[in-house]
CSV table of C-alpha atoms in Angstrom, one decimal:
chain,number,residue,atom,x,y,z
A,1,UNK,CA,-3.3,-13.8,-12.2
A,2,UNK,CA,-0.7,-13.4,-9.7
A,3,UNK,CA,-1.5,-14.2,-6.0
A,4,UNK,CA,0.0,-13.3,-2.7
A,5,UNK,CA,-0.4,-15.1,0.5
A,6,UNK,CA,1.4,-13.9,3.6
A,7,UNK,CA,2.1,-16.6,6.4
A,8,UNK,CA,3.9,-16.3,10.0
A,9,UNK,CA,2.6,-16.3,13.8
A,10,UNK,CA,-0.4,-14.1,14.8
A,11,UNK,CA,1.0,-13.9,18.4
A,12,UNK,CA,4.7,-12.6,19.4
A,13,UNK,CA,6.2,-11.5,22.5
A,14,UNK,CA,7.8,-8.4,23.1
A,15,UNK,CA,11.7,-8.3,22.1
A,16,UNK,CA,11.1,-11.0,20.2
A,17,UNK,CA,11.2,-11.5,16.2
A,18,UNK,CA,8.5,-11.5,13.6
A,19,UNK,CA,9.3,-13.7,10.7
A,20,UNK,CA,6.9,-13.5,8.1
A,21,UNK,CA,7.0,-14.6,5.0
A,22,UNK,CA,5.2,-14.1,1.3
A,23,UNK,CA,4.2,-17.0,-0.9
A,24,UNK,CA,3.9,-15.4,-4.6
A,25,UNK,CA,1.9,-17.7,-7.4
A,26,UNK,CA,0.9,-17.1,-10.7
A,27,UNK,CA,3.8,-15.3,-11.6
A,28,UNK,CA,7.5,-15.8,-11.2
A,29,UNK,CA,9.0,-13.3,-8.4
A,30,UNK,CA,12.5,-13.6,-10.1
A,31,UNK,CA,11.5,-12.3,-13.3
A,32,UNK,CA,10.0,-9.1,-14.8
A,33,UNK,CA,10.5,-5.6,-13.8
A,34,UNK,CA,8.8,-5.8,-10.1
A,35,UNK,CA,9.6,-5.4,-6.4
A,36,UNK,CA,8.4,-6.9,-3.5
A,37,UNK,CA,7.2,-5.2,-0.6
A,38,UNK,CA,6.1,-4.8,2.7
A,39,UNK,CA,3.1,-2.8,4.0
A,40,UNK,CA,1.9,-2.2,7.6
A,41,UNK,CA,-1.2,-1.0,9.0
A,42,UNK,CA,-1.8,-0.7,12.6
A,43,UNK,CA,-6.3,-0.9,13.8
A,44,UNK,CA,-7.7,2.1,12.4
A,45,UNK,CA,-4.9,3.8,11.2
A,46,UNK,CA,-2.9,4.5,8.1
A,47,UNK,CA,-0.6,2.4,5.8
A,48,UNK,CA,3.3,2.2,6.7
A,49,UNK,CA,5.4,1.2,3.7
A,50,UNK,CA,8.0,-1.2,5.6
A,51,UNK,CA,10.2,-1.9,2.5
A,52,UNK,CA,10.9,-3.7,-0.6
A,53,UNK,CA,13.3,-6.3,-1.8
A,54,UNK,CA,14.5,-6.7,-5.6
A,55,UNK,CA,14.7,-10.3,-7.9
A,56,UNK,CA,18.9,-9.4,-7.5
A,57,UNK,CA,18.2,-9.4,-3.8
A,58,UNK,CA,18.5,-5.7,-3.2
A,59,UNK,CA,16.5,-4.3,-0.3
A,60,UNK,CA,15.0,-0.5,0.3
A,61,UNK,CA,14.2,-0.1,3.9
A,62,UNK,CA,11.8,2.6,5.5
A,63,UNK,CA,14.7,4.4,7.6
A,64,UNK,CA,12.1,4.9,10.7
A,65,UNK,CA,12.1,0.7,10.8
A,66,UNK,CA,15.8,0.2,9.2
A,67,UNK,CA,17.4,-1.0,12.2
A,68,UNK,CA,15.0,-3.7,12.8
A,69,UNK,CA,14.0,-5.3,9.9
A,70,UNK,CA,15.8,-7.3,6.9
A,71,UNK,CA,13.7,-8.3,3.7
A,72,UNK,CA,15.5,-11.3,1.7
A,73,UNK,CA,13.9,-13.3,-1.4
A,74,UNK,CA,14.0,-16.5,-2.6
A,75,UNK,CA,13.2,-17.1,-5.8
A,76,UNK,CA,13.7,-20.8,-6.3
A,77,UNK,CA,10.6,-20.9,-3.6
A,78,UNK,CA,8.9,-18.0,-5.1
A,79,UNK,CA,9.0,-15.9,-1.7
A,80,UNK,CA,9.9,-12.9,0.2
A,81,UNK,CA,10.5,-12.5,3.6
A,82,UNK,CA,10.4,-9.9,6.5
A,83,UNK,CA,11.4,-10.8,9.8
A,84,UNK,CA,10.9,-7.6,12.3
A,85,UNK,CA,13.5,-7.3,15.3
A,86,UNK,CA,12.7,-5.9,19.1
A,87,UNK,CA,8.9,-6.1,18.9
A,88,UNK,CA,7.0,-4.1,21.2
A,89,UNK,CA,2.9,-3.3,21.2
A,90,UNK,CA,3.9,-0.4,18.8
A,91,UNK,CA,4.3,-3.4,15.8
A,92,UNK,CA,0.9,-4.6,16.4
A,93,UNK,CA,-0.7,-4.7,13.0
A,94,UNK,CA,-2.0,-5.9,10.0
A,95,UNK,CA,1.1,-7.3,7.4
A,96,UNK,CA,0.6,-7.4,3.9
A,97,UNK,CA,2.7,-8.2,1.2
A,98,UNK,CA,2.5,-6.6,-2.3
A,99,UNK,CA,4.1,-6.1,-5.9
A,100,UNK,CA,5.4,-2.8,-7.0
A,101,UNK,CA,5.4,-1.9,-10.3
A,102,UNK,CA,8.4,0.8,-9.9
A,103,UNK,CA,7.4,4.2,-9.8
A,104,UNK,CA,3.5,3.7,-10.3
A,105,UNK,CA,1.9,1.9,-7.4
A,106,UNK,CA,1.6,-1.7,-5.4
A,107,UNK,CA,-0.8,-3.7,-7.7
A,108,UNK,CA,-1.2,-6.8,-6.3
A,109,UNK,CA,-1.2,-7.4,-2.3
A,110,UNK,CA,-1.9,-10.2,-0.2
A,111,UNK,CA,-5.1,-10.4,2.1
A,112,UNK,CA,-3.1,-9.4,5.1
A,113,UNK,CA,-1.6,-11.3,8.2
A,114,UNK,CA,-2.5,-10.0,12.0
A,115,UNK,CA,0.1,-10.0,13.8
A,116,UNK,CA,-0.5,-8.9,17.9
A,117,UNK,CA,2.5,-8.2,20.0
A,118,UNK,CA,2.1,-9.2,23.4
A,119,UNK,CA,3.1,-11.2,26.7
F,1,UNK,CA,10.1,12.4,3.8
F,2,UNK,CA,7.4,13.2,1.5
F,3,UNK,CA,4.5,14.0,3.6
F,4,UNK,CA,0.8,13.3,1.6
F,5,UNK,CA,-1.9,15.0,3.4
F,6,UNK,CA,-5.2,14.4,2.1
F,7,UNK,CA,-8.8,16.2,2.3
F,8,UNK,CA,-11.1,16.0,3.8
F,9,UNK,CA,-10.3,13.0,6.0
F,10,UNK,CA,-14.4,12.0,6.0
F,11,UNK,CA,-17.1,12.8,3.6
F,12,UNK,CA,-20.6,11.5,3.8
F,13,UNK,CA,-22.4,11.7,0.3
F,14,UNK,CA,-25.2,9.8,-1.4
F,15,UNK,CA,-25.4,7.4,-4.3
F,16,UNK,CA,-24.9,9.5,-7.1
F,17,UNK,CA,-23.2,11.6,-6.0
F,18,UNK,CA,-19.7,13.4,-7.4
F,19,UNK,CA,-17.2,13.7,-5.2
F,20,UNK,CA,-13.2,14.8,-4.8
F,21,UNK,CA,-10.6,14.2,-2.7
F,22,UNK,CA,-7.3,16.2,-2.5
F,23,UNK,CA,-4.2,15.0,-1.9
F,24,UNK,CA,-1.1,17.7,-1.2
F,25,UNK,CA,2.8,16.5,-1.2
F,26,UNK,CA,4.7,18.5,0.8
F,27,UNK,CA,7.6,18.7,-2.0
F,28,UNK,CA,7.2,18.1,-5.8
F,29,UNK,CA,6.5,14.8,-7.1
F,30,UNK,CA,6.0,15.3,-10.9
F,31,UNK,CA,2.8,12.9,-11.8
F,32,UNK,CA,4.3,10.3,-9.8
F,33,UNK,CA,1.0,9.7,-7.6
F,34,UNK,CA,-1.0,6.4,-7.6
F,35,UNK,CA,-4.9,6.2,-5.5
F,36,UNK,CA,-6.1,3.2,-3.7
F,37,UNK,CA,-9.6,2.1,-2.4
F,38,UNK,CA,-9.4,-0.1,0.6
F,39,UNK,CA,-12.4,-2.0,2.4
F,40,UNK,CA,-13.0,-3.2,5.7
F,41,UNK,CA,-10.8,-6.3,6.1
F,42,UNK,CA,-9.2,-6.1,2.9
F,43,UNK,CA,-5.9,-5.2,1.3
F,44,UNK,CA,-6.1,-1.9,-0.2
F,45,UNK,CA,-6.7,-1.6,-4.2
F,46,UNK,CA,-4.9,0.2,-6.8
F,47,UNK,CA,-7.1,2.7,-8.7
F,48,UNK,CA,-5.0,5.3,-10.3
F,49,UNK,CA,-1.6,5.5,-10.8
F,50,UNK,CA,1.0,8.0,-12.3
F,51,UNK,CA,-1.8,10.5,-11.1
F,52,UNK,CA,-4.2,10.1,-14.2
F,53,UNK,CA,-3.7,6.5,-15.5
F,54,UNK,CA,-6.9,4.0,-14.8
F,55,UNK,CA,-5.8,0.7,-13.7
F,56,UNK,CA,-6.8,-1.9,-15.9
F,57,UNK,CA,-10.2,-3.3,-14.7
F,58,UNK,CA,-11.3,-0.2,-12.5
F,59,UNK,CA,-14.2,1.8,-13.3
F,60,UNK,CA,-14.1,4.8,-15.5
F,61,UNK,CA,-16.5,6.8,-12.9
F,62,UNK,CA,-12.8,6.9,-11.0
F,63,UNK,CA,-10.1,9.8,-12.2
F,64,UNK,CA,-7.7,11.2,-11.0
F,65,UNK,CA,-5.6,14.5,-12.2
F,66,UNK,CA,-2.8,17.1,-11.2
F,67,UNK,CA,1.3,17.0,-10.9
F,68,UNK,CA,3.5,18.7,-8.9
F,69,UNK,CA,2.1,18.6,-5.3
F,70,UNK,CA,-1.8,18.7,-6.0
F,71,UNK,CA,-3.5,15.8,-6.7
F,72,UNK,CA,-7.1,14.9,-7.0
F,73,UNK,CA,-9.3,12.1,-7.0
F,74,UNK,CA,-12.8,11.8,-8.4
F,75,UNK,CA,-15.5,9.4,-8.3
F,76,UNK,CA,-18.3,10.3,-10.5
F,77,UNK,CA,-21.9,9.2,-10.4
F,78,UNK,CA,-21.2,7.6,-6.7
F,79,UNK,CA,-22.1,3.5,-6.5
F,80,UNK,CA,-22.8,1.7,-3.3
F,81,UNK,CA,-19.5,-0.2,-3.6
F,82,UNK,CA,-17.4,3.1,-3.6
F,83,UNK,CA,-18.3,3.6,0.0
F,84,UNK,CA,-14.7,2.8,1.7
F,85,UNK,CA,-11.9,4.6,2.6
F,86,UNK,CA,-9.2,6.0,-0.4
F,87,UNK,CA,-5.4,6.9,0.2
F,88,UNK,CA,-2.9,8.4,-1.6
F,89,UNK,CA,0.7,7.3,-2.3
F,90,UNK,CA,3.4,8.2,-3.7
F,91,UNK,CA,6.5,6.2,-5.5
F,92,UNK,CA,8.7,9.2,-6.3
F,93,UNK,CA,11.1,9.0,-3.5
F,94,UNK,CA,12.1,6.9,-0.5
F,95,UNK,CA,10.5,6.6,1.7
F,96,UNK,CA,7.6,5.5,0.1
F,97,UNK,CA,4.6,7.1,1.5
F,98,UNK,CA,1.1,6.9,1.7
F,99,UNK,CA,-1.4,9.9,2.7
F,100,UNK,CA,-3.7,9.6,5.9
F,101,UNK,CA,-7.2,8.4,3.7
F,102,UNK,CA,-10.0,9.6,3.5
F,103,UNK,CA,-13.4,7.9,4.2
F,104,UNK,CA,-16.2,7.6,1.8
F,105,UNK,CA,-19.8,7.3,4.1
F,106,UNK,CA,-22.9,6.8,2.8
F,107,UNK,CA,-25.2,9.8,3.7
């Protein structure tokens, strides 16, 4: 059964950068037909697909986020990671990571990572 | 984008209870539609996906039907766990997008 775990700092200052990052077991993230993504959702609200990231290392980015945020993989550490430029209070929200099967839905997500933006 | 907007954003119904939820795309996206449950303090589920197609281990009291830019989701014969809130998405385009939810109270 594959597994996600999302790690990275609850706490970040404005301007700064989140770096979060997605610990996959139970499966090998460099193999099969799956991508890896990111999902946002501020308290209350909806979900914000952030973007996903490809075994071959090819990222899709959510063009209202684009110029803030890269999504690399590593698959020798079974990982993908999101780091999140020029935080403000806006960012505040809960993380998770999750596998896409392509063109049907995210099927496996992590439990989430809060992540509050503030002095 | 693809805008998803779902309806009703709340419903209140009872166990036992049949109940739909609507999901409209503002362009055409063939039966490329999947349906999630997601609980308090949880990640969110995946129910449904290419609009009709059960996930393997979910309840057949969950369906889901249409293509093109109507969508539906039904929960038949309503069980205390299915009280939560459901979203749409879809995986036909980039962005990828997710309709606003709808919640599922208990009456």
């Amino acid at each position: 059964q594959v597994q996600l775990q999302e790690s990275g700092p609850g706490l970040v200052k404005p301007s700064q950068t989140l770096s979060l990052t997605c610990t996959v077991s139970g499966g090998s993230i460099g193999s099969g037909s799956y991508y890896w993504s990111w999902v946002r959702q501020p308290a209350g609200q909806g979900l914000e697909w952030i973007g996903h990231i490809y075994h071959s290392g090819s990222p899709t980015y959510n063009p209202s986020l684009q110029s803030r945020i890269t999504i690399s993989i590593d698959t020798s550490r079974n990982r993908f990671s999101l780091n999140l430029t020029s935080l403000t209070a806006a960012d505040t929200a809960m993380y998770f990571c999750a596998r896409v099967r392509f063109g049907q839905g995210l099927d496996h997500w992590g439990q989430g990572t809060l992540v509050t933006v503030s002095s | 984008d693809i805008q998803l907007t779902q309806s009703p954003s709340f419903l209140s119904a009872s166990v036992g209870d049949r109940v739909t939820i609507t999901c409209r795309a503002s362009q055409g996206i063939r039966s490329y539609l999947a349906w999630y449950q997601q609980k308090p303090g949880k990640a969110p589920k995946l129910l449904i996906y290419l609009a009709s197609t059960l996930e393997s281990g979910v309840p057949p009291r969950f369906s889901g039907s249409g293509s093109g830019t109507v969508f539906t989701l039904t929960i038949t014969n309503l069980q205390p766990e299915d009280f939560a809130t459901y979203y749409c998405q879809q995986p036909y385009n980039y962005p990828l997008t997710f309709g606003g939810g709808t919640k599922v109270e208990i009456k």
